[in-house]
PDB file of C-alpha atoms and ligand atoms in Angstrom:
ATOM      1  CA  MET U1147       7.439 -15.657 -15.791  1.00  0.00           C
ATOM      2  CA  ASP U1148       8.720 -14.338 -12.726  1.00  0.00           C
ATOM      3  CA  LYS U1149       6.146 -14.814  -8.860  1.00  0.00           C
ATOM      4  CA  ARG U1150       8.864 -12.585  -7.295  1.00  0.00           C
ATOM      5  CA  PRO U1151       8.736  -9.503  -5.516  1.00  0.00           C
ATOM      6  CA  ILE U1152       8.819  -5.929  -6.600  1.00  0.00           C
ATOM      7  CA  GLY U1153      10.629  -3.708  -3.871  1.00  0.00           C
ATOM      8  CA  ILE U1154       9.871   0.021  -3.186  1.00  0.00           C
ATOM      9  CA  MET U1155      11.280   2.640  -1.242  1.00  0.00           C
ATOM     10  CA  ASP U1156      10.768   5.686   0.068  1.00  0.00           C
ATOM     11  CA  SER U1157      12.291   7.409   3.884  1.00  0.00           C
ATOM     12  CA  GLY U1158       8.441   6.363   4.528  1.00  0.00           C
ATOM     13  CA  LEU U1159       4.074   7.062   3.647  1.00  0.00           C
ATOM     14  CA  GLY U1160       5.197   8.892   0.270  1.00  0.00           C
ATOM     15  CA  GLY U1161       6.272   6.107  -0.913  1.00  0.00           C
ATOM     16  CA  LEU U1162       1.997   4.302  -0.715  1.00  0.00           C
ATOM     17  CA  SER U1163       1.665   6.689  -3.657  1.00  0.00           C
ATOM     18  CA  VAL U1164       3.818   4.968  -6.179  1.00  0.00           C
ATOM     19  CA  THR U1165       3.268   1.960  -4.709  1.00  0.00           C
ATOM     20  CA  ARG U1166      -1.285   2.217  -4.886  1.00  0.00           C
ATOM     21  CA  VAL U1167      -0.979   3.164  -8.766  1.00  0.00           C
ATOM     22  CA  LEU U1168       1.511  -0.297  -9.130  1.00  0.00           C
ATOM     23  CA  ARG U1169      -1.320  -1.714  -7.210  1.00  0.00           C
ATOM     24  CA  ASP U1170      -3.688  -0.208  -9.838  1.00  0.00           C
ATOM     25  CA  GLN U1171      -1.250  -1.218 -13.280  1.00  0.00           C
ATOM     26  CA  LEU U1172       0.215  -4.309 -12.141  1.00  0.00           C
ATOM     27  CA  PRO U1173      -1.867  -6.242 -10.370  1.00  0.00           C
ATOM     28  CA  ALA U1174      -0.330  -9.769 -10.412  1.00  0.00           C
ATOM     29  CA  GLU U1175       2.781  -8.119  -9.080  1.00  0.00           C
ATOM     30  CA  SER U1176       4.003  -8.863  -4.678  1.00  0.00           C
ATOM     31  CA  VAL U1177       5.515  -6.090  -3.047  1.00  0.00           C
ATOM     32  CA  ILE U1178       8.049  -5.216  -0.657  1.00  0.00           C
ATOM     33  CA  PHE U1179       7.435  -1.801   0.524  1.00  0.00           C
ATOM     34  CA  VAL U1180       9.717  -0.349   3.412  1.00  0.00           C
ATOM     35  CA  GLY U1181       9.488   3.177   4.644  1.00  0.00           C
ATOM     36  CA  ASP U1182      12.493   3.970   7.257  1.00  0.00           C
ATOM     37  CA  GLN U1183      10.374   5.801   8.983  1.00  0.00           C
ATOM     38  CA  GLY U1184      13.591   5.406  11.519  1.00  0.00           C
ATOM     39  CA  HIS U1185      15.582   7.937   9.372  1.00  0.00           C
ATOM     40  CA  PHE U1186      12.537  10.452   8.242  1.00  0.00           C
ATOM     41  CA  PRO U1187      12.631  12.675   7.206  1.00  0.00           C
ATOM     42  CA  TYR U1188      15.664  12.648   3.637  1.00  0.00           C
ATOM     43  CA  GLY U1189      14.456  15.947   2.570  1.00  0.00           C
ATOM     44  CA  THR U1190      17.783  17.432   5.561  1.00  0.00           C
ATOM     45  CA  LYS U1191      19.825  15.286   6.103  1.00  0.00           C
ATOM     46  CA  THR U1192      22.859  14.497   3.246  1.00  0.00           C
ATOM     47  CA  LYS U1193      23.659  13.349   0.535  1.00  0.00           C
ATOM     48  CA  GLU U1194      25.233  10.842   1.873  1.00  0.00           C
ATOM     49  CA  GLN U1195      23.400   9.607   4.668  1.00  0.00           C
ATOM     50  CA  VAL U1196      20.124   9.297   2.143  1.00  0.00           C
ATOM     51  CA  GLN U1197      22.411   7.488  -0.320  1.00  0.00           C
ATOM     52  CA  ARG U1198      23.627   5.764   2.713  1.00  0.00           C
ATOM     53  CA  PHE U1199      20.363   4.612   3.986  1.00  0.00           C
ATOM     54  CA  ALA U1200      18.382   3.616   0.112  1.00  0.00           C
ATOM     55  CA  LEU U1201      21.631   1.249  -0.299  1.00  0.00           C
ATOM     56  CA  ALA U1202      21.301  -0.663   3.105  1.00  0.00           C
ATOM     57  CA  ILE U1203      17.625  -1.742   1.969  1.00  0.00           C
ATOM     58  CA  GLY U1204      18.203  -1.819  -1.160  1.00  0.00           C
ATOM     59  CA  GLU U1205      20.145  -4.635   0.095  1.00  0.00           C
ATOM     60  CA  PHE U1206      17.844  -6.161   2.146  1.00  0.00           C
ATOM     61  CA  LEU U1207      15.429  -5.635  -0.760  1.00  0.00           C
ATOM     62  CA  VAL U1208      17.485  -8.074  -3.094  1.00  0.00           C
ATOM     63  CA  ALA U1209      18.418 -10.347   0.139  1.00  0.00           C
ATOM     64  CA  GLN U1210      14.329 -11.224   0.062  1.00  0.00           C
ATOM     65  CA  GLN U1211      14.719 -12.488  -3.511  1.00  0.00           C
ATOM     66  CA  ALA U1212      13.489  -8.693  -5.525  1.00  0.00           C
ATOM     67  CA  LYS U1213      12.917  -8.321  -8.962  1.00  0.00           C
ATOM     68  CA  LEU U1214      13.426  -4.913  -9.241  1.00  0.00           C
ATOM     69  CA  MET U1215      13.936  -2.024  -6.740  1.00  0.00           C
ATOM     70  CA  ILE U1216      11.840   1.083  -7.258  1.00  0.00           C
ATOM     71  CA  ILE U1217      12.855   4.301  -4.814  1.00  0.00           C
ATOM     72  CA  ALA U1218       9.485   5.973  -4.441  1.00  0.00           C
ATOM     73  CA  CYS U1219      11.081   9.089  -2.860  1.00  0.00           C
ATOM     74  CA  ASN U1220      13.093  11.619  -5.081  1.00  0.00           C
ATOM     75  CA  THR U1221      15.853  12.271  -1.936  1.00  0.00           C
ATOM     76  CA  ALA U1222      16.354   9.105  -2.519  1.00  0.00           C
ATOM     77  CA  THR U1223      16.308   9.341  -6.393  1.00  0.00           C
ATOM     78  CA  ALA U1224      18.829  12.127  -6.307  1.00  0.00           C
ATOM     79  CA  ALA U1225      21.360  11.605  -3.817  1.00  0.00           C
ATOM     80  CA  ALA U1226      21.126   7.149  -5.034  1.00  0.00           C
ATOM     81  CA  LEU U1227      20.211   6.184  -7.974  1.00  0.00           C
ATOM     82  CA  PRO U1228      23.385   5.833  -9.597  1.00  0.00           C
ATOM     83  CA  LEU U1229      25.355   4.611  -7.397  1.00  0.00           C
ATOM     84  CA  LEU U1230      22.529   2.161  -6.787  1.00  0.00           C
ATOM     85  CA  GLN U1231      22.544   0.574 -10.091  1.00  0.00           C
ATOM     86  CA  GLN U1232      26.026   0.045 -10.025  1.00  0.00           C
ATOM     87  CA  GLN U1233      25.984  -0.990  -6.527  1.00  0.00           C
ATOM     88  CA  LEU U1234      22.461  -3.722  -7.243  1.00  0.00           C
ATOM     89  CA  PRO U1235      22.141  -7.062  -9.119  1.00  0.00           C
ATOM     90  CA  ILE U1236      18.810  -5.962 -10.269  1.00  0.00           C
ATOM     91  CA  PRO U1237      17.038  -3.365 -12.216  1.00  0.00           C
ATOM     92  CA  VAL U1238      16.654   0.055 -10.267  1.00  0.00           C
ATOM     93  CA  ILE U1239      14.366   2.524 -11.123  1.00  0.00           C
ATOM     94  CA  GLY U1240      14.038   6.374  -9.981  1.00  0.00           C
ATOM     95  CA  VAL U1241      11.119   9.516 -10.060  1.00  0.00           C
ATOM     96  CA  ILE U1242      12.995  11.381 -11.237  1.00  0.00           C
ATOM     97  CA  GLU U1243      13.189  11.417 -14.457  1.00  0.00           C
ATOM     98  CA  PRO U1244       9.599   9.605 -15.113  1.00  0.00           C
ATOM     99  CA  GLY U1245       8.003  13.062 -13.734  1.00  0.00           C
ATOM    100  CA  ALA U1246       9.926  14.963 -15.711  1.00  0.00           C
ATOM    101  CA  ILE U1247       9.641  13.564 -19.481  1.00  0.00           C
ATOM    102  CA  ALA U1248       5.887  13.342 -18.188  1.00  0.00           C
ATOM    103  CA  ALA U1249       6.273  17.300 -17.944  1.00  0.00           C
ATOM    104  CA  THR U1250       7.668  17.643 -21.307  1.00  0.00           C
ATOM    105  CA  LYS U1251       4.804  15.744 -23.155  1.00  0.00           C
ATOM    106  CA  HIS U1252       2.069  18.579 -23.156  1.00  0.00           C
ATOM    107  CA  GLY U1253       4.557  21.514 -24.865  1.00  0.00           C
ATOM    108  CA  TYR U1254       4.349  23.736 -21.488  1.00  0.00           C
ATOM    109  CA  GLN U1255       6.323  27.142 -21.285  1.00  0.00           C
ATOM    110  CA  LYS U1256       6.527  27.666 -17.729  1.00  0.00           C
ATOM    111  CA  ILE U1257       6.024  25.306 -14.658  1.00  0.00           C
ATOM    112  CA  GLY U1258       6.817  24.843 -11.053  1.00  0.00           C
ATOM    113  CA  VAL U1259       8.724  21.671  -9.589  1.00  0.00           C
ATOM    114  CA  ILE U1260       7.647  21.074  -6.001  1.00  0.00           C
ATOM    115  CA  GLY U1261      10.482  18.694  -3.899  1.00  0.00           C
ATOM    116  CA  THR U1262      12.077  18.239   0.242  1.00  0.00           C
ATOM    117  CA  GLU U1263      14.950  21.381   0.529  1.00  0.00           C
ATOM    118  CA  SER U1264      17.434  18.362  -0.549  1.00  0.00           C
ATOM    119  CA  THR U1265      15.708  18.031  -4.325  1.00  0.00           C
ATOM    120  CA  ILE U1266      15.539  21.707  -5.098  1.00  0.00           C
ATOM    121  CA  LYS U1267      18.469  21.270  -3.774  1.00  0.00           C
ATOM    122  CA  ASN U1268      20.206  19.341  -6.002  1.00  0.00           C
ATOM    123  CA  GLY U1269      18.378  20.293  -8.905  1.00  0.00           C
ATOM    124  CA  ALA U1270      17.915  17.451 -10.690  1.00  0.00           C
ATOM    125  CA  TYR U1271      14.525  18.125 -12.217  1.00  0.00           C
ATOM    126  CA  GLU U1272      16.010  21.470 -13.549  1.00  0.00           C
ATOM    127  CA  ARG U1273      18.958  19.380 -15.159  1.00  0.00           C
ATOM    128  CA  THR U1274      16.656  16.925 -16.235  1.00  0.00           C
ATOM    129  CA  LEU U1275      13.750  18.830 -17.656  1.00  0.00           C
ATOM    130  CA  ALA U1276      16.955  21.166 -20.048  1.00  0.00           C
ATOM    131  CA  LYS U1277      17.213  18.195 -21.899  1.00  0.00           C
ATOM    132  CA  LEU U1278      14.022  17.046 -22.346  1.00  0.00           C
ATOM    133  CA  ALA U1279      13.058  20.769 -23.322  1.00  0.00           C
ATOM    134  CA  PRO U1280      15.412  23.697 -23.291  1.00  0.00           C
ATOM    135  CA  ASP U1281      13.397  26.098 -23.452  1.00  0.00           C
ATOM    136  CA  LEU U1282      11.451  25.040 -20.775  1.00  0.00           C
ATOM    137  CA  THR U1283      11.230  27.292 -17.363  1.00  0.00           C
ATOM    138  CA  VAL U1284      11.102  26.055 -14.848  1.00  0.00           C
ATOM    139  CA  ILE U1285      10.220  27.786 -10.970  1.00  0.00           C
ATOM    140  CA  SER U1286      10.668  25.606  -8.613  1.00  0.00           C
ATOM    141  CA  GLN U1287       9.958  25.463  -4.316  1.00  0.00           C
ATOM    142  CA  PRO U1288      11.341  23.376  -1.886  1.00  0.00           C
ATOM    143  CA  ALA U1289       8.156  22.447  -0.119  1.00  0.00           C
ATOM    144  CA  GLN U1290       9.283  20.171   3.294  1.00  0.00           C
ATOM    145  CA  PRO U1291       7.268  21.036   5.930  1.00  0.00           C
ATOM    146  CA  LEU U1292       4.377  19.317   3.958  1.00  0.00           C
ATOM    147  CA  VAL U1293       6.166  15.948   4.147  1.00  0.00           C
ATOM    148  CA  SER U1294       5.613  15.954   7.795  1.00  0.00           C
ATOM    149  CA  ILE U1295       1.963  16.965   7.056  1.00  0.00           C
ATOM    150  CA  VAL U1296       1.001  13.994   5.140  1.00  0.00           C
ATOM    151  CA  GLU U1297       3.216  11.746   7.369  1.00  0.00           C
ATOM    152  CA  HIS U1298       1.513  12.666  10.281  1.00  0.00           C
ATOM    153  CA  GLY U1299      -1.692  12.568   8.879  1.00  0.00           C
ATOM    154  CA  GLN U1300      -2.829  15.890   8.101  1.00  0.00           C
ATOM    155  CA  THR U1301      -3.842  15.633   5.350  1.00  0.00           C
ATOM    156  CA  GLY U1302      -8.002  17.505   4.990  1.00  0.00           C
ATOM    157  CA  THR U1303      -7.101  19.524   7.057  1.00  0.00           C
ATOM    158  CA  LYS U1304      -7.170  23.185   7.194  1.00  0.00           C
ATOM    159  CA  LYS U1305      -3.326  23.188   9.052  1.00  0.00           C
ATOM    160  CA  ALA U1306      -2.644  21.205   5.936  1.00  0.00           C
ATOM    161  CA  GLN U1307      -4.553  23.655   3.276  1.00  0.00           C
ATOM    162  CA  GLN U1308      -2.176  26.635   5.554  1.00  0.00           C
ATOM    163  CA  ALA U1309       0.729  25.150   4.755  1.00  0.00           C
ATOM    164  CA  VAL U1310      -0.004  24.754   1.325  1.00  0.00           C
ATOM    165  CA  ASP U1311      -0.675  28.283   0.695  1.00  0.00           C
ATOM    166  CA  ARG U1312       2.118  29.616   2.277  1.00  0.00           C
ATOM    167  CA  GLU U1313       4.599  27.089   0.726  1.00  0.00           C
ATOM    168  CA  LEU U1314       2.949  28.096  -2.824  1.00  0.00           C
ATOM    169  CA  ALA U1315       2.423  30.984  -2.424  1.00  0.00           C
ATOM    170  CA  VAL U1316       5.004  31.764  -4.941  1.00  0.00           C
ATOM    171  CA  TYR U1317       3.171  30.743  -7.692  1.00  0.00           C
ATOM    172  CA  ASP U1318       0.963  33.250  -7.137  1.00  0.00           C
ATOM    173  CA  HIS U1319       2.111  35.484 -10.093  1.00  0.00           C
ATOM    174  CA  GLN U1320       4.208  33.461 -12.190  1.00  0.00           C
ATOM    175  CA  GLN U1321       1.345  31.540 -14.691  1.00  0.00           C
ATOM    176  CA  ILE U1322       2.465  28.058 -14.439  1.00  0.00           C
ATOM    177  CA  GLN U1323       0.841  25.493 -16.265  1.00  0.00           C
ATOM    178  CA  ALA U1324       1.511  22.638 -14.846  1.00  0.00           C
ATOM    179  CA  LEU U1325       3.338  22.090 -11.712  1.00  0.00           C
ATOM    180  CA  ILE U1326       5.496  18.360 -10.527  1.00  0.00           C
ATOM    181  CA  LEU U1327       4.914  17.201  -7.127  1.00  0.00           C
ATOM    182  CA  GLY U1328       8.641  16.718  -6.770  1.00  0.00           C
ATOM    183  CA  CYS U1329       7.772  14.300  -3.325  1.00  0.00           C
ATOM    184  CA  THR U1330       6.233  11.486  -2.934  1.00  0.00           C
ATOM    185  CA  HIS U1331       4.175  12.495   0.216  1.00  0.00           C
ATOM    186  CA  PHE U1332       2.676  15.062  -1.798  1.00  0.00           C
ATOM    187  CA  PRO U1333      -0.271  13.553  -4.379  1.00  0.00           C
ATOM    188  CA  PHE U1334      -1.676  13.339  -0.707  1.00  0.00           C
ATOM    189  CA  LEU U1335      -2.169  16.506  -0.686  1.00  0.00           C
ATOM    190  CA  GLN U1336      -3.459  16.642  -4.902  1.00  0.00           C
ATOM    191  CA  GLN U1337      -7.007  18.525  -2.935  1.00  0.00           C
ATOM    192  CA  GLU U1338      -4.937  20.924  -1.171  1.00  0.00           C
ATOM    193  CA  ILE U1339      -2.321  21.572  -4.095  1.00  0.00           C
ATOM    194  CA  SER U1340      -5.683  22.317  -6.413  1.00  0.00           C
ATOM    195  CA  ASN U1341      -7.260  24.641  -4.143  1.00  0.00           C
ATOM    196  CA  LYS U1342      -4.085  26.895  -3.721  1.00  0.00           C
ATOM    197  CA  LEU U1343      -2.515  27.110  -7.780  1.00  0.00           C
ATOM    198  CA  GLY U1344      -6.393  26.098  -9.331  1.00  0.00           C
ATOM    199  CA  ASP U1345      -7.195  23.708 -12.113  1.00  0.00           C
ATOM    200  CA  ASN U1346      -6.412  25.416 -14.430  1.00  0.00           C
ATOM    201  CA  VAL U1347      -2.555  24.335 -13.792  1.00  0.00           C
ATOM    202  CA  ARG U1348      -2.523  20.638 -14.170  1.00  0.00           C
ATOM    203  CA  LEU U1349      -1.043  18.896 -11.650  1.00  0.00           C
ATOM    204  CA  ILE U1350       2.176  15.914 -12.777  1.00  0.00           C
ATOM    205  CA  ASP U1351       2.015  13.170 -10.126  1.00  0.00           C
ATOM    206  CA  PRO U1352       5.506  11.333 -11.209  1.00  0.00           C
ATOM    207  CA  ALA U1353       4.036   7.767 -10.482  1.00  0.00           C
ATOM    208  CA  PHE U1354       2.247   6.743 -13.105  1.00  0.00           C
ATOM    209  CA  GLU U1355       5.152   7.647 -15.702  1.00  0.00           C
ATOM    210  CA  THR U1356       6.988   5.144 -13.534  1.00  0.00           C
ATOM    211  CA  ILE U1357       4.410   2.641 -13.581  1.00  0.00           C
ATOM    212  CA  SER U1358       4.260   3.051 -16.394  1.00  0.00           C
ATOM    213  CA  GLN U1359       8.055   2.257 -17.599  1.00  0.00           C
ATOM    214  CA  THR U1360       8.821  -0.064 -14.724  1.00  0.00           C
ATOM    215  CA  LYS U1361       5.545  -2.680 -16.952  1.00  0.00           C
ATOM    216  CA  ASP U1362       7.874  -1.266 -19.766  1.00  0.00           C
ATOM    217  CA  LEU U1363      10.836  -2.634 -18.619  1.00  0.00           C
ATOM    218  CA  LEU U1364       9.493  -6.230 -16.698  1.00  0.00           C
ATOM    219  CA  THR U1365       6.660  -6.833 -19.695  1.00  0.00           C
ATOM    220  CA  SER U1366      10.312  -6.859 -22.009  1.00  0.00           C
ATOM    221  CA  ARG U1367      13.403  -9.226 -19.897  1.00  0.00           C
ATOM    222  CA  GLY U1368       9.698 -10.767 -19.136  1.00  0.00           C
ATOM    223  CA  LEU U1369       9.720 -11.303 -15.924  1.00  0.00           C
ATOM    224  CA  LEU U1370       6.075  -9.968 -14.562  1.00  0.00           C
ATOM    225  CA  SER U1371       3.875 -12.320 -12.772  1.00  0.00           C
ATOM    226  CA  ASP U1372       0.432 -13.770 -13.648  1.00  0.00           C
ATOM    227  CA  GLY U1373       0.280 -14.409  -9.742  1.00  0.00           C
ATOM    228  CA  ARG U1374      -3.332 -14.609  -8.538  1.00  0.00           C
ATOM    229  CA  LYS U1375      -3.085 -14.075  -5.207  1.00  0.00           C
ATOM    230  CA  PRO U1376      -0.110 -11.374  -4.969  1.00  0.00           C
ATOM    231  CA  ALA U1377       0.873 -11.274  -1.071  1.00  0.00           C
ATOM    232  CA  ILE U1378       2.146  -7.083  -0.487  1.00  0.00           C
ATOM    233  CA  ASP U1379       4.726  -6.430   2.697  1.00  0.00           C
ATOM    234  CA  LEU U1380       4.992  -3.590   4.219  1.00  0.00           C
ATOM    235  CA  TYR U1381       7.540  -2.386   6.352  1.00  0.00           C
ATOM    236  CA  SER U1382       8.945  -0.268   8.690  1.00  0.00           C
ATOM    237  CA  THR U1383      12.267   1.127  10.367  1.00  0.00           C
ATOM    238  CA  GLY U1384      10.028   2.791  12.577  1.00  0.00           C
ATOM    239  CA  ASP U1385       6.517   3.216  14.300  1.00  0.00           C
ATOM    240  CA  VAL U1386       4.517  -0.050  12.936  1.00  0.00           C
ATOM    241  CA  LYS U1387       1.545   1.857  13.809  1.00  0.00           C
ATOM    242  CA  ASP U1388       2.043   4.998  10.845  1.00  0.00           C
ATOM    243  CA  LEU U1389       2.473   2.279   8.216  1.00  0.00           C
ATOM    244  CA  VAL U1390      -0.902   0.774   9.081  1.00  0.00           C
ATOM    245  CA  ALA U1391      -2.154   4.014   8.884  1.00  0.00           C
ATOM    246  CA  GLY U1392      -1.458   5.453   5.606  1.00  0.00           C
ATOM    247  CA  ALA U1393      -1.865   1.648   4.197  1.00  0.00           C
ATOM    248  CA  ASP U1394      -5.561   1.895   5.065  1.00  0.00           C
ATOM    249  CA  LYS U1395      -5.996   4.705   3.759  1.00  0.00           C
ATOM    250  CA  TRP U1396      -4.260   4.741   1.117  1.00  0.00           C
ATOM    251  CA  LEU U1397      -3.699   1.686  -0.468  1.00  0.00           C
ATOM    252  CA  PRO U1398      -7.699   0.673  -1.157  1.00  0.00           C
ATOM    253  CA  ASP U1399      -6.815  -3.323  -1.330  1.00  0.00           C
ATOM    254  CA  GLY U1400      -5.458  -3.627   1.296  1.00  0.00           C
ATOM    255  CA  TYR U1401      -2.167  -5.568   2.717  1.00  0.00           C
ATOM    256  CA  THR U1402      -0.901  -8.535   3.637  1.00  0.00           C
ATOM    257  CA  ARG U1403       1.201  -8.223   6.591  1.00  0.00           C
ATOM    258  CA  CYS U1404       3.090  -4.666   7.889  1.00  0.00           C
ATOM    259  CA  GLN U1405       6.124  -6.044  10.519  1.00  0.00           C
ATOM    260  CA  HIS U1406       8.847  -3.838  12.028  1.00  0.00           C
ATOM    261  CA  LEU U1407      12.022  -3.341  10.126  1.00  0.00           C
ATOM    262  CA  ASP U1408      15.593  -3.444  12.304  1.00  0.00           C
ATOM    263  CA  LEU U1409      18.151  -2.861   9.375  1.00  0.00           C
ATOM    264  CA  ARG U1410      21.041  -1.239  10.189  1.00  0.00           C
ATOM    265  CA  GLU U1411      23.473   0.138   7.458  1.00  0.00           C
ATOM    266  CA  ASP U1412      27.449   0.333   8.061  1.00  0.00           C
TER     267      ASP U1412
HETATM  268  N1  LIG Y2864       8.889  11.152  -0.379  1.00  0.00           N
HETATM  269  C1  LIG Y2864      10.132  11.312  -0.126  1.00  0.00           C
HETATM  270  C2  LIG Y2864      10.105  12.329  -1.715  1.00  0.00           C
HETATM  271  O1  LIG Y2864       9.751  11.790  -2.206  1.00  0.00           O
HETATM  272  C3  LIG Y2864      10.949  11.935   0.906  1.00  0.00           C
HETATM  273  C4  LIG Y2864      10.533  13.594   2.494  1.00  0.00           C
HETATM  274  C5  LIG Y2864      10.784  13.340   3.141  1.00  0.00           C
HETATM  275  O2  LIG Y2864      11.540  12.023   3.614  1.00  0.00           O
HETATM  276  O3  LIG Y2864      11.681  14.995   3.410  1.00  0.00           O
HETATM  277  O4  LIG Y2864      11.309  12.925  -1.254  1.00  0.00           O
END
């Protein structure tokens, strides 16, 4: 049994879509969540910048005694997963391979992937999917404007629906069977995305497979916690107001504290 917290990071509120699944499936675990709002958005930054931000957060999480780190950000997973796995003394899990595994469980022939500019340019989903299901047709589409809609609390608005309709127009005549939500902000636009694509297109949120892998890893290494009162500590490198608003909306069981974090990367 190991009561040390699980560290989770994202550029902003998107990581809460992974945190809520973790809270649901691993309710005894303490969490330290870092939203890097000070550097938001990641999707338009260079790979080197995102690597620096993610490493600084990983080092902070290790200093806070995290027993495992989840990069709850597709952009940072694509840019920095191998680097963090190499540099940090704890296991590090990303969201892209789990998302690809979840998408290839149902024998689909044609799927879509939406993500940030940087994730789609990186091609990480295509590469992983090609290994898992070489015959699968994948239509990738950057949808960066949707990230700010979520980050700025505009889900459920007409503006959100219009933005989704515009960004996903590429799928209008493609007959995709499923869509990977390849940015952790996007599950919060699930309703708008379903309105656009219809109920026949299955939306794949990589968070579920990510947390299932996290659970397997903690179990196999004897690292699960039996904590009755886990602490959920939230940090924002930007304005805590935005993180508080997101957590109030999307973490149904609440959290313990939300603080500002002044993080300096080299
Ligand atoms: N939520 C992040 C992702 O999964 C990054 C969004 C951004 O900061 O551009 O890619």
